[in-house]
CSV table of C-alpha atoms in Angstrom, one decimal:
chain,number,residue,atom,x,y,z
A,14,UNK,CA,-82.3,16.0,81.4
A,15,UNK,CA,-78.5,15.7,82.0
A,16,UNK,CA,-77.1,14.7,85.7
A,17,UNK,CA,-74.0,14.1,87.2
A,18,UNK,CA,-74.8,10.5,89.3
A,19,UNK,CA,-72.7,8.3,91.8
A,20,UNK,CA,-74.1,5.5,90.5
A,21,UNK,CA,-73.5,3.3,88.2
A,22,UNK,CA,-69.8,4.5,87.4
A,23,UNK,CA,-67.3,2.7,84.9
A,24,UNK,CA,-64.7,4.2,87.0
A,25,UNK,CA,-64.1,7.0,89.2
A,26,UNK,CA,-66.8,8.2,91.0
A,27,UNK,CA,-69.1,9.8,88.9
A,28,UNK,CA,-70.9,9.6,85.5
A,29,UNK,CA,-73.5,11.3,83.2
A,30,UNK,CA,-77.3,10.2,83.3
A,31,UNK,CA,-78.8,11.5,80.0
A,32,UNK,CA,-82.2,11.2,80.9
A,33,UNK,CA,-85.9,11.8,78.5
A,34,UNK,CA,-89.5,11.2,79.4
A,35,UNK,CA,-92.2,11.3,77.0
A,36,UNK,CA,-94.9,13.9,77.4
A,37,UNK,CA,-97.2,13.3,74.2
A,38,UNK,CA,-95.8,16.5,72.2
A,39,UNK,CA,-94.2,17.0,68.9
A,40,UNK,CA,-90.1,18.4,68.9
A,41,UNK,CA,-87.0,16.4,69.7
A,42,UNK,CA,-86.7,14.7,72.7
A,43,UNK,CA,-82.9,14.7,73.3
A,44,UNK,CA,-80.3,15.4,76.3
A,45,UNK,CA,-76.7,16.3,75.3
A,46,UNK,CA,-73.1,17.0,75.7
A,47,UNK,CA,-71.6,18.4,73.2
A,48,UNK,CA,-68.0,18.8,72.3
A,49,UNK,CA,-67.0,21.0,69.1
A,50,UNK,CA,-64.5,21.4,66.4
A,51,UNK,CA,-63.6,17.9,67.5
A,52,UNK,CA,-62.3,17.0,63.9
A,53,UNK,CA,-61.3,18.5,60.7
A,54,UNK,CA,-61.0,17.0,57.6
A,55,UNK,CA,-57.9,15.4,56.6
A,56,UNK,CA,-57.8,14.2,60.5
A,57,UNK,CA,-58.0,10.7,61.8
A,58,UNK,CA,-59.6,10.5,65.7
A,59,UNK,CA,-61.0,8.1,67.6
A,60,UNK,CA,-63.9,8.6,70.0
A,61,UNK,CA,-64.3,6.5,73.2
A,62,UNK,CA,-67.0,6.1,75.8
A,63,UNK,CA,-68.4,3.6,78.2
A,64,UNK,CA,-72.4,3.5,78.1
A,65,UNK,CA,-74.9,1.8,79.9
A,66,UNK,CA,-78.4,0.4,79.8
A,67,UNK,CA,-80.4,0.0,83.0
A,68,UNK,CA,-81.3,-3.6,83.6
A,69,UNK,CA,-84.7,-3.0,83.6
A,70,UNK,CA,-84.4,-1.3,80.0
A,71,UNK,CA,-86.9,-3.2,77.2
A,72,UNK,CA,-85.5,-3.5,74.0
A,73,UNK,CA,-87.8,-1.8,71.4
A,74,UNK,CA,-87.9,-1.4,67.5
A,75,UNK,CA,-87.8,2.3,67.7
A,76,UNK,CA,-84.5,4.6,67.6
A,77,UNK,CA,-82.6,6.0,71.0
A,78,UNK,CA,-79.4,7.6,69.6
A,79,UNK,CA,-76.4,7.7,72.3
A,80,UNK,CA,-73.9,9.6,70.1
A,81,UNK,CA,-73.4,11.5,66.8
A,82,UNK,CA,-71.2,13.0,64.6
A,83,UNK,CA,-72.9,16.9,63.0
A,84,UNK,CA,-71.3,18.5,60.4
A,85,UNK,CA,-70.6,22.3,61.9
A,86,UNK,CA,-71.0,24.7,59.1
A,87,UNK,CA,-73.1,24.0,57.3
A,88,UNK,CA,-74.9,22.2,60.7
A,89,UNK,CA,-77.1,19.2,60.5
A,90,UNK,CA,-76.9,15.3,61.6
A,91,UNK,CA,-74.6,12.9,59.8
A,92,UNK,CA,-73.7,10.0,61.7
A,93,UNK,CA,-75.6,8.8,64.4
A,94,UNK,CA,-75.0,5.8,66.7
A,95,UNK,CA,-78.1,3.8,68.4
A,96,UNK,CA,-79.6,1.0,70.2
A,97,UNK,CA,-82.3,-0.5,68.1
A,98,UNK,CA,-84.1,-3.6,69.5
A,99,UNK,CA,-81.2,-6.0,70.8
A,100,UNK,CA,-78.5,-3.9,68.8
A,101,UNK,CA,-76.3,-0.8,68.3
A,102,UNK,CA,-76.5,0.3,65.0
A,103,UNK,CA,-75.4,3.4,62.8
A,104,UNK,CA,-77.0,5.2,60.2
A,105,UNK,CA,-77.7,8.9,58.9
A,106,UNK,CA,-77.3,11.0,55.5
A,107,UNK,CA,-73.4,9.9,55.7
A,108,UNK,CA,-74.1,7.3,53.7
A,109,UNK,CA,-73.2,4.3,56.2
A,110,UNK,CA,-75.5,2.1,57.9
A,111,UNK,CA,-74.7,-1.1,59.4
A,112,UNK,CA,-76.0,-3.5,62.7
A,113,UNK,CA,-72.6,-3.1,64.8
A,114,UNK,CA,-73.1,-6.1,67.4
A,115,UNK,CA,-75.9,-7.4,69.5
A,116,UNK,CA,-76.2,-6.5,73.1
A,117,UNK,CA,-79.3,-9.0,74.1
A,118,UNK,CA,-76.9,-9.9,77.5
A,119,UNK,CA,-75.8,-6.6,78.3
A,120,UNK,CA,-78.2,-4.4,80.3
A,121,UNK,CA,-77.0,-3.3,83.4
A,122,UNK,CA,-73.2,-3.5,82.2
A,123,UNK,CA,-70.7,-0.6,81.0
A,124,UNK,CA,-70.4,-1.5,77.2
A,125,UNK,CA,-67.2,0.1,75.6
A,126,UNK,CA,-67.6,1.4,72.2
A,127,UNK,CA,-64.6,3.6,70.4
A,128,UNK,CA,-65.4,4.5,67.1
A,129,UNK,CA,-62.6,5.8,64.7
A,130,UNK,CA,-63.2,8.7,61.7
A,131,UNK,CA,-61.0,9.3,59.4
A,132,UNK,CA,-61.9,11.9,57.3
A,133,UNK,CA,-60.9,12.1,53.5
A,134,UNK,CA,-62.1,12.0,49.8
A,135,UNK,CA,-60.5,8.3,48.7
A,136,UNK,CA,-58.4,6.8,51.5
A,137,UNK,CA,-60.7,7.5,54.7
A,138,UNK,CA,-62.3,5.0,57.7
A,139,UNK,CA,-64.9,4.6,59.7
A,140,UNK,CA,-64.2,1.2,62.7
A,141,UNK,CA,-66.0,0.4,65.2
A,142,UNK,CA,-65.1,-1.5,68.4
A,143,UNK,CA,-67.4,-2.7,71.2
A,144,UNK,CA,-65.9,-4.2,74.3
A,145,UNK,CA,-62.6,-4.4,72.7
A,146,UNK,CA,-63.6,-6.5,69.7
A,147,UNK,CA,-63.6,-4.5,66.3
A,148,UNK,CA,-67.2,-5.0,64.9
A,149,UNK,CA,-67.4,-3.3,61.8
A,150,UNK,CA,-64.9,-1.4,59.1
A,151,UNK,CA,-64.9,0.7,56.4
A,152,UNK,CA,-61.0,1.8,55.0
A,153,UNK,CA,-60.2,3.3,51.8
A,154,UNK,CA,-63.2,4.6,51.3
A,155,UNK,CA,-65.0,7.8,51.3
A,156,UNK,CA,-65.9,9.5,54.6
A,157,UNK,CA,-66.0,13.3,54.7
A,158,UNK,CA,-69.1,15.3,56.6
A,159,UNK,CA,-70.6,16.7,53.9
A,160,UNK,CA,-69.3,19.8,52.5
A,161,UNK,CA,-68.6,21.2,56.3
A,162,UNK,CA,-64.8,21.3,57.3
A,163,UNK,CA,-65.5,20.4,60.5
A,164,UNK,CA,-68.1,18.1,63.4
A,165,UNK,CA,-69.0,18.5,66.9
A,166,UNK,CA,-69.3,15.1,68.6
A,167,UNK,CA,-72.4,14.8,70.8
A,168,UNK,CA,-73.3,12.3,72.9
A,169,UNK,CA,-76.6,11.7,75.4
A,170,UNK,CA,-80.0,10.6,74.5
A,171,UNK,CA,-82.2,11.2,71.3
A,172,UNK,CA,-85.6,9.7,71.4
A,173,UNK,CA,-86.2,9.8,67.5
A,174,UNK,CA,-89.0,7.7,67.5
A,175,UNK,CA,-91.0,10.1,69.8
A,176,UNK,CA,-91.3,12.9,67.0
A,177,UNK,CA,-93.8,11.2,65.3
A,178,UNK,CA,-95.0,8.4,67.6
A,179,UNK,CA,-95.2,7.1,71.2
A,180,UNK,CA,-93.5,5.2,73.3
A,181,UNK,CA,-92.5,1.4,71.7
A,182,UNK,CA,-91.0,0.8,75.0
A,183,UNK,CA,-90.7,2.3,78.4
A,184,UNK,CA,-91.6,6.1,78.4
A,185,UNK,CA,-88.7,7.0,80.0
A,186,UNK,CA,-85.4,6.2,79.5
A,187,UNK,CA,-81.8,7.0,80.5
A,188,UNK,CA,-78.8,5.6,79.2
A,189,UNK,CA,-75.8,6.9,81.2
A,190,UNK,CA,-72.3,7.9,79.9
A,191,UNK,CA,-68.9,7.8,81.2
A,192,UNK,CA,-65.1,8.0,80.0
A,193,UNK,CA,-65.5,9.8,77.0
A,194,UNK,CA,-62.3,10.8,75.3
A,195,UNK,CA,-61.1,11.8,71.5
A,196,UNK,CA,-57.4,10.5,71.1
A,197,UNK,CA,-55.1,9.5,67.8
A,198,UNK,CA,-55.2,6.0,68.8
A,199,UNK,CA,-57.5,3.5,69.6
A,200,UNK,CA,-55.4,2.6,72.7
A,201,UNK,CA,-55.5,5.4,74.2
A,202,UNK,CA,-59.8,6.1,73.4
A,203,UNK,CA,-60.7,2.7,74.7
A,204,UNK,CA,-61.8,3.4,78.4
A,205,UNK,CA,-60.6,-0.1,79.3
A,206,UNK,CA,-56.9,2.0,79.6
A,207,UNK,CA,-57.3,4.8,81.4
């Protein structure tokens, strides 16, 4: 489920609640925005949100995506973003996985995350920054969405571990979303500036 809410905000006066509850069958549980054609290759973008955890979430060792990058044609995941225990992480058939920063303290705060792409065959990128501190890097490497031209960025709430499993944690869940924005510059993607 998707809803516009009045509270909590990062600014302004609404935000996006991406909302799943587990009902013991098979399929993917996941709520989404999605935005397409939102890079080619050969382009260099940055992608900023603000998220947040409800204090009362429990940290779990299964899966809960809040954003990924598909290749559009052919279609399919690639690069997915998600809290894990006490930590964001990425992973996917991109070829990069990596802890990006613990978040034990941060439930029930906005936690900024921009996350540049650069696509290209030898000198591309792939940064991450959460709360204004770069976290992980990747530069003149390799980072091109498989043999599609271009992604879609989504972003909401994928309950991976649900497929297959229940519940590690609480059986429903909600992380909510706000200032999301693609930009050629980390200054002007981090929602801290605008």
């Amino acid at each position: 489920m998707l809803r516009t809410v009045t509270s909590p905000v990062f600014k302004g006066t609404t935000a996006i609640e991406a909302r799943q509850t587990y009902v013991n069958e098979g399929g993917g549980y996941h709520s989404e925005t999605v935005q397409h054609r939102t890079q080619a290759v050969g382009q260099d973008r940055y992608y900023g949100q603000a998220i947040y955890l409800p204090p009362t979430w429990q940290f779990h060792n299964q899966n809960v995506t809040f954003q990924q990058w598909s290749p559009e044609d052919p279609e399919g995941p690639w690069e997915l973003m998600f809290v894990q225990n006490d930590e964001i992480r990425i992973g996917g058939s991109g070829g990069f996985s990596a802890t990006l920063g613990k978040i034990t303290n941060l439930r029930g705060t906005w936690i900024r995350i921009v996350t540049r792409l650069k696509f290209h065959a030898t000198d591309g990128a792939f940064e991450v920054w959460i709360n204004g501190q770069k976290t992980w890097s990747r530069t003149g490497v390799t980072v091109l969405p498989k043999t599609s031209q271009t992604i879609r960025w989504s972003s909401g709430i994928y309950c991976t571990g649900w497929r297959e499993g229940t519940p590690s944690g609480q059986s429903v869940l909600s992380v909510y979303h706000d200032h999301a924005r693609i930009a050629s510059s980390y200054a002007l993607a981090e929602p801290a500036n605008w």
